[in-house]
Amino acid sequence: MTSPAPSGSLQRRIGLGDAVLIGVGSMLGAGVFAVFAPAARAAGAGLIIAIVLAGIVAYANATSTAQLAAQHPTSGGAYFYGRAHLGPRWGFLAGWAFLFGKTASCAAMALTFAAYVAPGALRPVAALAVVVLVAVNLRGITRTAQVTRVLVAITAAVLLLVVVLAAGGPPPTAPRSPSCGATSSPRGSSASSRPPA
């Protein structure tokens, strides 16, 4: 039997498995369905290196946040950590930066979801998705963990299907460059344009 938590401290409502699952759900969200195409266009052959570097940054972020959370088992997150270690102004700035960052992330995920589900009604469906997930979160962390379990399972299944289909399909071909109206001569060289006589 667990003893009651001291006043002001956090209470454990989920186990390690659900905590990890919520973390995975936060990382493996709708972004995986929208980010790889523009990332591949920008990075080209360096995409794998970029993903590895992003993984290293994410690992550093996760481990430092876990260490801070273990040191300060209280609510407040980035706001409290910044305030405790850097001072009130930095804590205030960190809290607002975290809030704005998560709000933008939520909007991006909702729009990505709506782009796949109902491209013709992008904003209303995205807003409805936000309302539904806020309602789920208001029901408590255990309900959030249950819904996250379903969403992670669906995301993982779709990603696995994409990988299997991509591995079994024909290799991609390079797009042909447009000929710009030039015709080939019998020798195989492009016919040069001559001014009319």
PDB file of N, CA, C and O in Angstrom, residues 1 4 26 36 38-39 56 71 74 80 101-102 116 122-123 133 138 141 157:
ATOM      1  N   MET A   1       0.855  -1.184   0.000  1.00  0.00           N
ATOM      2  CA  MET A   1       0.000   0.000   0.000  1.00  0.00           C
ATOM      3  C   MET A   1       0.891   1.235   0.000  1.00  0.00           C
ATOM      4  O   MET A   1       1.816   1.333   0.794  1.00  0.00           O
ATOM      5  N   PRO A   4       0.362   8.198   1.414  1.00  0.00           N
ATOM      6  CA  PRO A   4      -0.085   9.406   0.732  1.00  0.00           C
ATOM      7  C   PRO A   4       1.083  10.337   0.450  1.00  0.00           C
ATOM      8  O   PRO A   4       2.013  10.443   1.233  1.00  0.00           O
ATOM      9  N   SER A  26       4.207  11.548 -27.929  1.00  0.00           N
ATOM     10  CA  SER A  26       4.585  12.945 -28.152  1.00  0.00           C
ATOM     11  C   SER A  26       5.612  13.071 -29.269  1.00  0.00           C
ATOM     12  O   SER A  26       5.600  14.035 -30.036  1.00  0.00           O
ATOM     13  N   PHE A  36       8.883  14.211 -43.532  1.00  0.00           N
ATOM     14  CA  PHE A  36       9.965  13.547 -44.264  1.00  0.00           C
ATOM     15  C   PHE A  36      10.129  14.041 -45.701  1.00  0.00           C
ATOM     16  O   PHE A  36      11.252  14.139 -46.197  1.00  0.00           O
ATOM     17  N   PRO A  38       9.531  17.200 -47.068  1.00  0.00           N
ATOM     18  CA  PRO A  38      10.316  18.438 -47.135  1.00  0.00           C
ATOM     19  C   PRO A  38      11.726  18.268 -46.583  1.00  0.00           C
ATOM     20  O   PRO A  38      12.668  18.898 -47.074  1.00  0.00           O
ATOM     21  N   ALA A  39      11.899  17.389 -45.589  1.00  0.00           N
ATOM     22  CA  ALA A  39      13.246  17.154 -45.055  1.00  0.00           C
ATOM     23  C   ALA A  39      14.134  16.494 -46.099  1.00  0.00           C
ATOM     24  O   ALA A  39      15.308  16.845 -46.245  1.00  0.00           O
ATOM     25  N   ILE A  56      20.201  12.674 -31.712  1.00  0.00           N
ATOM     26  CA  ILE A  56      21.158  13.015 -30.653  1.00  0.00           C
ATOM     27  C   ILE A  56      20.662  14.222 -29.850  1.00  0.00           C
ATOM     28  O   ILE A  56      20.713  14.238 -28.611  1.00  0.00           O
ATOM     29  N   GLN A  71      15.264  15.867  -9.996  1.00  0.00           N
ATOM     30  CA  GLN A  71      15.733  16.814  -8.976  1.00  0.00           C
ATOM     31  C   GLN A  71      14.587  17.615  -8.379  1.00  0.00           C
ATOM     32  O   GLN A  71      14.611  17.965  -7.200  1.00  0.00           O
ATOM     33  N   THR A  74       8.049  18.315  -8.907  1.00  0.00           N
ATOM     34  CA  THR A  74       6.917  19.208  -8.695  1.00  0.00           C
ATOM     35  C   THR A  74       6.395  19.660 -10.050  1.00  0.00           C
ATOM     36  O   THR A  74       7.066  19.475 -11.067  1.00  0.00           O
ATOM     37  N   PHE A  80       9.521  25.992 -13.901  1.00  0.00           N
ATOM     38  CA  PHE A  80      10.106  25.774 -12.576  1.00  0.00           C
ATOM     39  C   PHE A  80      11.605  25.529 -12.671  1.00  0.00           C
ATOM     40  O   PHE A  80      12.385  26.058 -11.873  1.00  0.00           O
ATOM     41  N   GLY A 101       5.585  27.073 -27.844  1.00  0.00           N
ATOM     42  CA  GLY A 101       6.080  25.951 -28.651  1.00  0.00           C
ATOM     43  C   GLY A 101       5.083  24.808 -28.709  1.00  0.00           C
ATOM     44  O   GLY A 101       4.823  24.239 -29.778  1.00  0.00           O
ATOM     45  N   LYS A 102       4.503  24.456 -27.574  1.00  0.00           N
ATOM     46  CA  LYS A 102       3.535  23.361 -27.543  1.00  0.00           C
ATOM     47  C   LYS A 102       2.239  23.739 -28.253  1.00  0.00           C
ATOM     48  O   LYS A 102       1.594  22.896 -28.871  1.00  0.00           O
ATOM     49  N   TYR A 116      -5.042  14.855 -43.929  1.00  0.00           N
ATOM     50  CA  TYR A 116      -5.220  13.464 -44.356  1.00  0.00           C
ATOM     51  C   TYR A 116      -6.683  13.039 -44.293  1.00  0.00           C
ATOM     52  O   TYR A 116      -7.159  12.318 -45.155  1.00  0.00           O
ATOM     53  N   LEU A 122     -10.176  21.709 -43.831  1.00  0.00           N
ATOM     54  CA  LEU A 122      -8.946  21.635 -43.047  1.00  0.00           C
ATOM     55  C   LEU A 122      -9.103  22.247 -41.657  1.00  0.00           C
ATOM     56  O   LEU A 122      -8.890  21.570 -40.643  1.00  0.00           O
ATOM     57  N   ARG A 123      -9.467  23.506 -41.596  1.00  0.00           N
ATOM     58  CA  ARG A 123      -9.506  24.188 -40.292  1.00  0.00           C
ATOM     59  C   ARG A 123     -10.596  23.679 -39.359  1.00  0.00           C
ATOM     60  O   ARG A 123     -10.330  23.485 -38.172  1.00  0.00           O
ATOM     61  N   LEU A 133      -9.282  16.155 -28.213  1.00  0.00           N
ATOM     62  CA  LEU A 133      -8.132  15.745 -27.407  1.00  0.00           C
ATOM     63  C   LEU A 133      -8.040  16.524 -26.103  1.00  0.00           C
ATOM     64  O   LEU A 133      -7.610  15.981 -25.080  1.00  0.00           O
ATOM     65  N   LEU A 138      -8.774  16.382 -20.218  1.00  0.00           N
ATOM     66  CA  LEU A 138      -9.469  16.851 -19.021  1.00  0.00           C
ATOM     67  C   LEU A 138     -10.061  15.706 -18.207  1.00  0.00           C
ATOM     68  O   LEU A 138     -10.351  15.870 -17.021  1.00  0.00           O
ATOM     69  N   ILE A 141      -5.102  11.777 -16.610  1.00  0.00           N
ATOM     70  CA  ILE A 141      -3.908  11.229 -17.256  1.00  0.00           C
ATOM     71  C   ILE A 141      -4.085   9.763 -17.644  1.00  0.00           C
ATOM     72  O   ILE A 141      -3.534   9.314 -18.653  1.00  0.00           O
ATOM     73  N   ALA A 157       1.462   1.109 -36.964  1.00  0.00           N
ATOM     74  CA  ALA A 157       0.974   0.190 -37.996  1.00  0.00           C
ATOM     75  C   ALA A 157       1.057   0.834 -39.379  1.00  0.00           C
ATOM     76  O   ALA A 157       1.484   0.194 -40.353  1.00  0.00           O
TER      77      ALA A 157
END
